[in-house]
Coordinates of C-alpha atoms in Angstrom, one line a residue:
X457 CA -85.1 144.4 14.4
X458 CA -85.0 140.4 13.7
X459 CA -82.2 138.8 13.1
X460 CA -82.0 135.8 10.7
X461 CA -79.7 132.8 11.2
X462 CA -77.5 132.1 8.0
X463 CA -78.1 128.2 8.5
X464 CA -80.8 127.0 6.8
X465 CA -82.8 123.9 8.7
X466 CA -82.4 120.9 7.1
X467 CA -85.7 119.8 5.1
X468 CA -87.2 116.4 6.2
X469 CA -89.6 114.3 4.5
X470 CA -91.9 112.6 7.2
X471 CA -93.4 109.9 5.0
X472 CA -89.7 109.0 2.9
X473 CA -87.8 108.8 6.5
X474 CA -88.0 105.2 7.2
X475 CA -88.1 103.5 3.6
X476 CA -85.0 105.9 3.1
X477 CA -82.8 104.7 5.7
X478 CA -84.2 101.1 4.8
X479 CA -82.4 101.6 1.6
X480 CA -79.3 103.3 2.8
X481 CA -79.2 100.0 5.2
X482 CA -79.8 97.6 2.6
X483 CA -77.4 99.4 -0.2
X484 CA -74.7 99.3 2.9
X485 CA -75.2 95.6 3.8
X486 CA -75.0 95.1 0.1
X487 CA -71.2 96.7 -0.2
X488 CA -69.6 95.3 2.9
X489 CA -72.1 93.5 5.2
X490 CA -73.8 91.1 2.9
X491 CA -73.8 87.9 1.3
X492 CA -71.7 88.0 -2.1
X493 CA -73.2 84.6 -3.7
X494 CA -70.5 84.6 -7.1
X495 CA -68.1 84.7 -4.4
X496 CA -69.2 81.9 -2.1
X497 CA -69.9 80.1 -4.9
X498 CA -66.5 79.9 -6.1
X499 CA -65.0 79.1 -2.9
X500 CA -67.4 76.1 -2.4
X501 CA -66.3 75.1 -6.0
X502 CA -62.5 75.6 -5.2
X503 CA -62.9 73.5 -1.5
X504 CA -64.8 70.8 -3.8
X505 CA -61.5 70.5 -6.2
X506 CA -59.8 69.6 -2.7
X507 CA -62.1 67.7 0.0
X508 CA -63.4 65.4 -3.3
X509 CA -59.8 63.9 -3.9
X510 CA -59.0 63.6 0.0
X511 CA -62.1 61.8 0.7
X512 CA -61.4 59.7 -2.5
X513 CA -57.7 58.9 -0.9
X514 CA -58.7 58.7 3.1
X515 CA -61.6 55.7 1.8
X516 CA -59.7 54.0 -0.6
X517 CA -56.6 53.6 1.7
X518 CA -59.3 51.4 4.1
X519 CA -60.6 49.4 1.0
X520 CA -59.2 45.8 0.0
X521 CA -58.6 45.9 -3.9
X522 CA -62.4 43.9 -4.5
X523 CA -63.8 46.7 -3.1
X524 CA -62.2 49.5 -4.8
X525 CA -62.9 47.3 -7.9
X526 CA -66.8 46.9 -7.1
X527 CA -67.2 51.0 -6.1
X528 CA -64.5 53.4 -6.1
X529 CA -67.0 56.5 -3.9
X530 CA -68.7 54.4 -1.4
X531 CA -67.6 53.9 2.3
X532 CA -65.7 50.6 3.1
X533 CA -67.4 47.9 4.7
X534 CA -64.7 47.1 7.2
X535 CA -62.1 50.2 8.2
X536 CA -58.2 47.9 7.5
X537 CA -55.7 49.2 8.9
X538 CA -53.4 46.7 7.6
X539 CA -52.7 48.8 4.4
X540 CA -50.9 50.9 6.7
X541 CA -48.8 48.5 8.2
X542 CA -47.9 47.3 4.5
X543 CA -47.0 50.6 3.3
X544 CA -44.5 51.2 6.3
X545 CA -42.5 47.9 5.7
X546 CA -42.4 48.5 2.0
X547 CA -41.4 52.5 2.0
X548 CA -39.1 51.4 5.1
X549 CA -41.1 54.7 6.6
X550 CA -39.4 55.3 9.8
X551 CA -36.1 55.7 7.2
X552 CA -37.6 57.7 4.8
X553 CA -38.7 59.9 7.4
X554 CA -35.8 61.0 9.4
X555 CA -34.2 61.9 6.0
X556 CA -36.7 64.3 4.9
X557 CA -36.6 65.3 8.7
X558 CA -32.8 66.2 8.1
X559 CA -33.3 67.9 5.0
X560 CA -36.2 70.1 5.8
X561 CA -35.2 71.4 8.7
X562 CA -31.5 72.0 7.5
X563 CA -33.0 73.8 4.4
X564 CA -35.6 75.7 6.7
X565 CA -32.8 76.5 8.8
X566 CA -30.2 77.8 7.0
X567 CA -32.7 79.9 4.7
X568 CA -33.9 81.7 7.5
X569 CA -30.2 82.8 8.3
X570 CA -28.8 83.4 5.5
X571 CA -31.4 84.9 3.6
X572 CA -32.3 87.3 6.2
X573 CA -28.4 88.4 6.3
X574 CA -28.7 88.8 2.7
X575 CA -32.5 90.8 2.7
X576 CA -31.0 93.3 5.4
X577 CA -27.6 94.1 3.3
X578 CA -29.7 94.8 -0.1
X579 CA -32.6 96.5 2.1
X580 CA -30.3 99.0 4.2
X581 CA -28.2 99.8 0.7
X582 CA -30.7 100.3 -1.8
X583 CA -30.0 103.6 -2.2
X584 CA -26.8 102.7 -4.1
X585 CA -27.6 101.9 -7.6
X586 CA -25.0 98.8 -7.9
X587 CA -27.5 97.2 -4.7
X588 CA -30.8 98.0 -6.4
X589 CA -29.3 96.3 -9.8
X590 CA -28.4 93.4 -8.1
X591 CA -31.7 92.9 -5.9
X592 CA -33.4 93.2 -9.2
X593 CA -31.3 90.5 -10.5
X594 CA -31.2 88.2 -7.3
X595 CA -35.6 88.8 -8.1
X596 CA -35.7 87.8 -11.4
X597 CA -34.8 84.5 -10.9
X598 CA -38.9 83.7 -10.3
X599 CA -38.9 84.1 -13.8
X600 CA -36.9 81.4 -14.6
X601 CA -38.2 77.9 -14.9
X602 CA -36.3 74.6 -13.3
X603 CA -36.5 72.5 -16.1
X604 CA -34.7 74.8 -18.2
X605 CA -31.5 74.6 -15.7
X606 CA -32.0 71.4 -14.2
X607 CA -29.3 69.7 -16.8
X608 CA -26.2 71.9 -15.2
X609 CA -27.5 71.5 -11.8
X610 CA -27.5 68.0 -11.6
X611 CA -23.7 67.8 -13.3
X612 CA -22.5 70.5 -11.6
X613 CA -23.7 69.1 -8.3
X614 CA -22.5 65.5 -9.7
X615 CA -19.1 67.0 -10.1
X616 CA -19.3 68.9 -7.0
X617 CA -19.9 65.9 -4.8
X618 CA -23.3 67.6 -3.6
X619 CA -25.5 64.9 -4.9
X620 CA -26.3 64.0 -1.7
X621 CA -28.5 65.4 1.4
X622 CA -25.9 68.6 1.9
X623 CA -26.2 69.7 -1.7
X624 CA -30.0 69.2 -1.6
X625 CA -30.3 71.2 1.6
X626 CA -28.5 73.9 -0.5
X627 CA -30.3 74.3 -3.4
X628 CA -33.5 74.7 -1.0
X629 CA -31.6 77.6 0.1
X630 CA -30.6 79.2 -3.5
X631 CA -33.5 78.3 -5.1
X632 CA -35.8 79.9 -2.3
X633 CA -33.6 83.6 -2.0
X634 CA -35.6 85.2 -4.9
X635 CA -39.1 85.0 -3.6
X636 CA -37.6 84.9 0.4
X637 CA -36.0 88.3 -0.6
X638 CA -38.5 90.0 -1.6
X639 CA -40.3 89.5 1.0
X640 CA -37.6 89.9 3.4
X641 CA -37.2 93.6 1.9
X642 CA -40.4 95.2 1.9
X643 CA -40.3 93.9 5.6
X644 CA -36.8 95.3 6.5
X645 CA -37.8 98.8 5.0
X646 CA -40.3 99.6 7.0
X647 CA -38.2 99.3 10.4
X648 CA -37.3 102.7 11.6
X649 CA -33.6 103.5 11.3
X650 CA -33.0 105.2 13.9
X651 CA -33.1 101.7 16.4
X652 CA -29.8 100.8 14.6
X653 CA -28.3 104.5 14.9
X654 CA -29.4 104.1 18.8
X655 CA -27.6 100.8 18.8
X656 CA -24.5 102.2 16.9
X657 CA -24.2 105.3 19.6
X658 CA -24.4 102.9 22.6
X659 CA -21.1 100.6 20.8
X660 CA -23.0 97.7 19.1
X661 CA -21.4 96.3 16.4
X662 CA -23.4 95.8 12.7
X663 CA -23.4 92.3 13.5
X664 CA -24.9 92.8 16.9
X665 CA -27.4 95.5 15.3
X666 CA -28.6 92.9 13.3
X667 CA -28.7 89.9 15.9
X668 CA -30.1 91.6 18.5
X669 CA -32.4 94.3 17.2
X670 CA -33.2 93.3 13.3
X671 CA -33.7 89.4 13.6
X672 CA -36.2 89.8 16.2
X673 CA -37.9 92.3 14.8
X674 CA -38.4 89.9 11.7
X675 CA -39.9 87.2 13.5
X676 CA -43.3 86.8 11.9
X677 CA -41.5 87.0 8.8
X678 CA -39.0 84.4 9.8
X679 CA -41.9 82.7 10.5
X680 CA -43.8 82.4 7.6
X681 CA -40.4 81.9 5.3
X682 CA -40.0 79.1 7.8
X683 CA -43.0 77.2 7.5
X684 CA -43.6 78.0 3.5
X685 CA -39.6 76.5 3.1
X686 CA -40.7 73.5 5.3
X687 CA -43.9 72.7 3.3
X688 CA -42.0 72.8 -0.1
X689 CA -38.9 70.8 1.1
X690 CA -41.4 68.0 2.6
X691 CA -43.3 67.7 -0.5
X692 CA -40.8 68.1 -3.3
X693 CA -40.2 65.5 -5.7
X694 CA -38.3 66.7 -8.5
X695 CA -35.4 68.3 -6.8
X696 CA -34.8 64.5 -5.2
X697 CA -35.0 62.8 -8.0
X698 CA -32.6 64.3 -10.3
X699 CA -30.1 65.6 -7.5
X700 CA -30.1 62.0 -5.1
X701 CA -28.2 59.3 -6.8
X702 CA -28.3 56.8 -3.9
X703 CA -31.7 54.9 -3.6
X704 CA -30.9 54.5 0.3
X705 CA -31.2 58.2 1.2
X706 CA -34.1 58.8 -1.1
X707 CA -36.6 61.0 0.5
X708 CA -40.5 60.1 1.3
X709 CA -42.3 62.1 -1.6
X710 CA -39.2 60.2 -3.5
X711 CA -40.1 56.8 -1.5
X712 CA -43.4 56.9 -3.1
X713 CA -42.8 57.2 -6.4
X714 CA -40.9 53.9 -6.2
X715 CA -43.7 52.3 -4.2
X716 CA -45.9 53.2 -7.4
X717 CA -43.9 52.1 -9.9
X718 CA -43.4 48.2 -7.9
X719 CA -47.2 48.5 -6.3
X720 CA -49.2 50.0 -9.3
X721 CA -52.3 47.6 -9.3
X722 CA -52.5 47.5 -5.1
X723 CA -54.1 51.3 -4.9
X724 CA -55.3 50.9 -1.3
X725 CA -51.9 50.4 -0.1
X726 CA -50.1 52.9 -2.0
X727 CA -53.0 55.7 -0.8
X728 CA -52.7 54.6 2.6
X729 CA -48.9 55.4 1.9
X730 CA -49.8 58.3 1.0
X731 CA -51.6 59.5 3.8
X732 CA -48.9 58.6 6.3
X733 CA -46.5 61.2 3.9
X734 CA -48.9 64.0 4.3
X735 CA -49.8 63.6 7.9
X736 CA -47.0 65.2 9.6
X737 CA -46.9 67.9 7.2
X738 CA -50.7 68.5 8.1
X739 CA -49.9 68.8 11.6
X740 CA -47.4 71.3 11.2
X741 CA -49.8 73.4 9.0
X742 CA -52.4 73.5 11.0
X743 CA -50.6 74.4 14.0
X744 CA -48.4 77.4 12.3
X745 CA -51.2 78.6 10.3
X746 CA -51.9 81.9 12.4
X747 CA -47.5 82.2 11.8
X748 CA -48.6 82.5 8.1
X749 CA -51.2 84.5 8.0
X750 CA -49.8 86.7 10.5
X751 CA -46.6 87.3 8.8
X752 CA -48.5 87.9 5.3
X753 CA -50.2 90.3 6.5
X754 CA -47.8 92.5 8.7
X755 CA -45.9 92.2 5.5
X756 CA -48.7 94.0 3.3
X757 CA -49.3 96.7 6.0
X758 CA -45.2 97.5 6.1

């Protein structure tokens, strides 16, 4: 008596084997492993719309005015660095400076504080409906536009008394809750409860919870919040301009626009100004880059 196996073998085709798995290969590389050209394509486009205006600044601020005159894209004959040494005497750069200095790092600061206080209240309460209506409140202020309150700001802060470095330091920090909290959230709902409840068994306060279990845990959070708060209180203009009303504490994005407006006909000088207000911006980017991207991404795996 035979017995027959149930399995069938698998059928092979000697001659299709090879040019099969060629195209199982290729249709592979294709979907994750290849080349996608559209794709490069627009990134080289999107790098030109950056690189062409920084070489057009880093050249010009080296040019006398004849030469920018004669060719705007070609290389200077002789590297000056005596634009730059005009620009700092006119911007008075080592004042403007230490005032952005004092108002970014207060805003930076006291947004990654209070904010974070703020994100852990609405994230460990969201199960109440009066905490979910008001984070969706506190979040819809990305839809509103600055221009369309910047008239009440600037009397309220006038009448205030905040027209100054404190109140400027503040508004970073009101203006920046809506997008810092939702980023805080997502974040702060993804820590297991059960470290707090561990905490609260061995005596720890709510306030200690928080200090010493959830701040740390939010470092690469507190990170990114950090360094994206930095950039835009380095670089913003308009907040400065409607909100300082003494010339003598303006800031250096501020600095420049007044350099323009005296300078507008000596374009080396005021580029070379411009350089000296990105640099130190561009050295904190590049070295808290990885804090970025690291924080973005642990966010969008919580």
């Amino acid at each position: 008596m035979t017995t027959t196996s149930s399995a069938r073998p698998a059928t092979t085709h000697v001659g299709a084997g090879p040019a099969t798995a060629y195209k199982v290969r290729r249709r592979s590389r294709g979907a994750f492993g290849g080349t996608n050209w559209w794709t490069t394509l627009l990134v080289v486009v999107l790098s030109l719309t950056i690189l062409v205006p920084l070489y057009f600044t880093i050249i010009t601020a080296f040019k006398t005015p004849a030469e920018l005159a004669a060719s705007g894209w070609a290389l200077p004959e002789h590297w000056r660095i005596n634009n730059f040494a005009q620009a700092w005497e006119m911007t008075s750069y080592p004042r403007r400076v230490l005032t952005s200095t004092i108002i970014t790092l207060g805003a930076t600061v006291l947004t990654i504080v209070s904010n974070s206080m703020v994100a852990y209240a609405l994230g460990r309460n969201m199960h109440r409906r009066w905490v979910r209506w008001m984070y969706y409140y506190v979040v819809a202020a990305l839809f509103v536009p600055f221009p369309i309150i910047m008239l009440p700001v600037v009397r309220e802060t006038a009448m205030l008394h905040l027209d100054n470095e404190a109140g400027l330091i503040l508004l970073y920090v009101v203006y920046g809750l809506a997008f810092n909290i939702l980023m805080y959230t997502s974040f702060i709902k993804a820590i297991p409860e059960e470290l707090e409840e561990a905490a609260a068994i061995d005596g720890a306060s709510r306030w200690g919870i928080f200090w010493r279990i959830i701040f740390p845990l939010l470092s690469p959070m507190n990170a990114t919040v950090g360094i994206l708060t930095c950039l835009w209180a380095w670089n913003d203009f308009l907040l400065p301009l409607v909100i300082l009303t003494d010339q003598s504490k303006a800031t250096l994005p501020l600095a420049q626009y007044v350099f323009q407006g005296q300078f507008n006909t000596n374009y080396p000088v005021s580029f070379a100004s411009y350089l000296m207000a990105i640099a130190p911006m561009f050295v904190v980017y590049v070295l808290a880059q990885r804090w970025v991207i690291s924080g973005v991404m642990r966010g969008a795996q919580k």
